[in-house]
PDB file of C-alpha atoms in Angstrom:
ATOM      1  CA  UNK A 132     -29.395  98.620  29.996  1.00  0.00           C
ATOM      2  CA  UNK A 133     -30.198  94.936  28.444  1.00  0.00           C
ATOM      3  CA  UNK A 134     -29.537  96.249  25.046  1.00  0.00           C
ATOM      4  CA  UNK A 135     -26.149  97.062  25.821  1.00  0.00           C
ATOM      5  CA  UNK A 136     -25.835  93.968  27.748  1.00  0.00           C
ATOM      6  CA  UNK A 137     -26.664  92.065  24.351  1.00  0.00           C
ATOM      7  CA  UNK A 138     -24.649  93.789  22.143  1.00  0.00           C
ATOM      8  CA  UNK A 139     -21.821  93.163  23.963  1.00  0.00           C
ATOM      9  CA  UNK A 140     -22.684  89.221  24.281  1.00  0.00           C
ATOM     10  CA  UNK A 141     -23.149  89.904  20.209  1.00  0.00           C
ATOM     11  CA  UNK A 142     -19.365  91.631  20.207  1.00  0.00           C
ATOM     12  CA  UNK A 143     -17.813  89.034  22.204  1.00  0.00           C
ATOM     13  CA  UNK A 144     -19.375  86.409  19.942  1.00  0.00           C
ATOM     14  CA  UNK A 145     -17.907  87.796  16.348  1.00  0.00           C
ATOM     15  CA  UNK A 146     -14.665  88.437  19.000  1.00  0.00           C
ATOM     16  CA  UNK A 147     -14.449  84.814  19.388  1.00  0.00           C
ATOM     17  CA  UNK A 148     -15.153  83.603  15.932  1.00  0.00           C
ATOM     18  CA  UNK A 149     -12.341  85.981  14.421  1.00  0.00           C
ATOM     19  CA  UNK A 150      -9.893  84.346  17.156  1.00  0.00           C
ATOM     20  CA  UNK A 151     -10.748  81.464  16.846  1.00  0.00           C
ATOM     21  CA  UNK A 152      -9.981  81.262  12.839  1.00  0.00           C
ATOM     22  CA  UNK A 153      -6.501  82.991  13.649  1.00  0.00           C
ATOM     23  CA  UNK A 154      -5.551  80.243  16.086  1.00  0.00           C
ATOM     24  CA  UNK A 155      -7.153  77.204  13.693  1.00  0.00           C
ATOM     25  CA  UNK A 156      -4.496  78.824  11.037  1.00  0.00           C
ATOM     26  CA  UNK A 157      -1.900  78.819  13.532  1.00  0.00           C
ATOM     27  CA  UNK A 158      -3.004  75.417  14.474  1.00  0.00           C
ATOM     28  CA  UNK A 159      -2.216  74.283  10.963  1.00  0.00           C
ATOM     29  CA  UNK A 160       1.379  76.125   9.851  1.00  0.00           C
ATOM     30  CA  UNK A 161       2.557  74.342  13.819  1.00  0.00           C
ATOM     31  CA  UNK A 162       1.855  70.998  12.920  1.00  0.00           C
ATOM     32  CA  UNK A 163       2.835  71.450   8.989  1.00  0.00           C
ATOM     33  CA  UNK A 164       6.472  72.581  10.674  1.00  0.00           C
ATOM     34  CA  UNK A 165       6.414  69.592  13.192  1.00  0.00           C
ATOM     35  CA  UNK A 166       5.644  66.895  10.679  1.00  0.00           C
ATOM     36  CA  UNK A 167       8.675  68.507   8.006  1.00  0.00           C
ATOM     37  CA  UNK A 168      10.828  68.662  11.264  1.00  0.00           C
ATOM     38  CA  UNK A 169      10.122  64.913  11.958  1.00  0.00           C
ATOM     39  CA  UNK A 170      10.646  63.515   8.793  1.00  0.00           C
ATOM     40  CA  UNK A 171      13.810  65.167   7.793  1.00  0.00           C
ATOM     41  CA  UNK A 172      15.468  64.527  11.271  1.00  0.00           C
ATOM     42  CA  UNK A 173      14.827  61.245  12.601  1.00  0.00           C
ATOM     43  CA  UNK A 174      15.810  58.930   9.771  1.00  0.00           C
ATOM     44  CA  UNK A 175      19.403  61.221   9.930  1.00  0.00           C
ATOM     45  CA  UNK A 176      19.372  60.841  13.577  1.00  0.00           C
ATOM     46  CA  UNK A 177      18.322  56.636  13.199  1.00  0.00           C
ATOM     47  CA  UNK A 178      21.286  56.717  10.555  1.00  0.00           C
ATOM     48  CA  UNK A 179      23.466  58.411  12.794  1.00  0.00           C
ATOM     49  CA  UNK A 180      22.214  56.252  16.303  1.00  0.00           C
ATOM     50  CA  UNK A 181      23.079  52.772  13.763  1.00  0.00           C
ATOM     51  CA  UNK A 182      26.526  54.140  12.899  1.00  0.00           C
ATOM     52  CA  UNK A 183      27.158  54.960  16.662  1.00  0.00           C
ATOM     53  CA  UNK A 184      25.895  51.036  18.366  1.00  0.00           C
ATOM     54  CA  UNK A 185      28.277  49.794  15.653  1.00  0.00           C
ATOM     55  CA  UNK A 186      31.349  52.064  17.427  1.00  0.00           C
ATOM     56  CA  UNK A 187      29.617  51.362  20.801  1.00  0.00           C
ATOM     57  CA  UNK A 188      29.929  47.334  19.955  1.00  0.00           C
ATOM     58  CA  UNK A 189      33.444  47.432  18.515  1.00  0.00           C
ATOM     59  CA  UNK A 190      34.771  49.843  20.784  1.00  0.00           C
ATOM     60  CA  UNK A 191      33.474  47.351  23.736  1.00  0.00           C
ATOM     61  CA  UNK A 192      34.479  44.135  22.339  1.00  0.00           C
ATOM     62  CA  UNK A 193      38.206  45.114  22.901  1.00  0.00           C
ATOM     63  CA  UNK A 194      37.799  45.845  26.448  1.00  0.00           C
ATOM     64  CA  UNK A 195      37.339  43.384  29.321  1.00  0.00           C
ATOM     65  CA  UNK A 196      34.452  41.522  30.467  1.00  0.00           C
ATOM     66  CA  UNK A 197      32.320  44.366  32.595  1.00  0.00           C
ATOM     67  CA  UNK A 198      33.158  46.779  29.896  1.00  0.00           C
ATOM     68  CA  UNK A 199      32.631  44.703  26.987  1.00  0.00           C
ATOM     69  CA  UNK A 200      28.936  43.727  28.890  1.00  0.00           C
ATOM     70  CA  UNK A 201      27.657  47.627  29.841  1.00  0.00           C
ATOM     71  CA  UNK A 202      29.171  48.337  25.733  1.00  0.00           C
ATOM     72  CA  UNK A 203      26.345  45.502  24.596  1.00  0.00           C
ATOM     73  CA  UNK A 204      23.774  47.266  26.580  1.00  0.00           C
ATOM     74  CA  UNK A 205      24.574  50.718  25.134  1.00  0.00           C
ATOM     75  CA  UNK A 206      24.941  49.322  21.568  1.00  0.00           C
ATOM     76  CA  UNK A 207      21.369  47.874  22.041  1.00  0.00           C
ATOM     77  CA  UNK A 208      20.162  50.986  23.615  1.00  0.00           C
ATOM     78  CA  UNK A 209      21.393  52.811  20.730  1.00  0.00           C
ATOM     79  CA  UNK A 210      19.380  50.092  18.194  1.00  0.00           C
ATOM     80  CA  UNK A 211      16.458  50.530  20.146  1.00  0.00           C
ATOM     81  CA  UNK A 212      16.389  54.355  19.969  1.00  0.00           C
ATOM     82  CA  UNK A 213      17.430  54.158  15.964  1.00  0.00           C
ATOM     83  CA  UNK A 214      14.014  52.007  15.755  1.00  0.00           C
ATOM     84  CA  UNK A 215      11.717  54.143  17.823  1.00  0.00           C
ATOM     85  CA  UNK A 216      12.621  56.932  15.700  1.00  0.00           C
ATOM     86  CA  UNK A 217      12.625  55.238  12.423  1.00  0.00           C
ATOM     87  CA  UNK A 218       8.862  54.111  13.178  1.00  0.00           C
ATOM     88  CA  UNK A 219       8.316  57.793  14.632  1.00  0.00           C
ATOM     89  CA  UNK A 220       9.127  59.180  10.750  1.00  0.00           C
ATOM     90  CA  UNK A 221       6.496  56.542   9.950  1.00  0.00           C
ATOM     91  CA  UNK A 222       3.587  56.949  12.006  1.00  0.00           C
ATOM     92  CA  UNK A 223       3.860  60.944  12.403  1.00  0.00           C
ATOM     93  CA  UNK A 224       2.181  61.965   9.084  1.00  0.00           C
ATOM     94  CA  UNK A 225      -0.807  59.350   9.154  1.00  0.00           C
ATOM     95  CA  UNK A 226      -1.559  60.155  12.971  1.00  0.00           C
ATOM     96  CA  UNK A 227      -0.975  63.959  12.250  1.00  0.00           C
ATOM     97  CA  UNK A 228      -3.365  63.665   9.139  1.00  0.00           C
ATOM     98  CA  UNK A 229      -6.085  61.694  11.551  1.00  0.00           C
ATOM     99  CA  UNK A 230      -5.845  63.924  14.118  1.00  0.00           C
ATOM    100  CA  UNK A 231      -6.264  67.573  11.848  1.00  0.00           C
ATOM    101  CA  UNK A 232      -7.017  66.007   8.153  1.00  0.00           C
ATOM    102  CA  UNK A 233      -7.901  69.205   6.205  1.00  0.00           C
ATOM    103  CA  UNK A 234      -4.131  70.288   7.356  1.00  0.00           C
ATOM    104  CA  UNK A 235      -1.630  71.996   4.540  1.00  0.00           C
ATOM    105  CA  UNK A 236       0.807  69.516   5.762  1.00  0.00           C
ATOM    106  CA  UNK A 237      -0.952  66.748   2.775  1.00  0.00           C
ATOM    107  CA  UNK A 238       0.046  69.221   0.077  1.00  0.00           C
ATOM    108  CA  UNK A 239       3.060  71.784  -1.157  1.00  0.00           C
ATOM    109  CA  UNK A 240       6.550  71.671  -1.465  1.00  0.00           C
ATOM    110  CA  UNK A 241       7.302  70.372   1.963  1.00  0.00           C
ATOM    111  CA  UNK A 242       4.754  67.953   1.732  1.00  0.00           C
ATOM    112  CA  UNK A 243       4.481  65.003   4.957  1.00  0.00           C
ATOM    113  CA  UNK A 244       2.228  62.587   3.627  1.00  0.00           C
TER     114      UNK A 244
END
């Protein structure tokens, strides 16, 4: 009865070690797609959040006073969002690289270094 109860400690052992491997690959092609999908969409979206504050402002200053005021706090909001984004595309790829640095996202095609 004990040797069955340590081969079957043994099997759930190489079990684990095969899973684990799968996920670890998983792991890797998830934050390679995540760091491609960051830096081609937030600098289009900062672009496009720049473009839009600039509408926002103009738009605003032909109104009257409590419109032109709430169209200053949306263009800002706007500029705000355009930066966070902008230093988002930045950061991503260093913090990604600290956080898993033998990932394939450092090297190919779709490289996010």
């Amino acid at each position: 009865m004990r040797k069955i109860g340590v081969l079957f400690v043994m099997a759930a052992m190489v079990a684990s070690v095969f899973a684990a491997t799968s996920m670890l690959s998983g792991l890797t092609g998830a934050l390679d797609s995540l760091c491609v999908g960051l830096k081609s969409m937030l600098p289009v979206a900062a672009m496009l959040m720049i473009i839009l504050a600039g509408v926002i402002y103009a738009a605003g200053q032909m109104m009257g006073a409590e419109t032109r005021a709430r169209a200053n706090v949306w263009a800002t909001a706007c500029l705000t969002g355009a930066l966070i984004a902008i230093l988002i595309a930045v950061v991503a790829p260093a913090v990604l690289n600290s956080i898993y640095p033998s990932g394939s996202f450092t090297s190919g095609a779709n490289a996010c270094q």
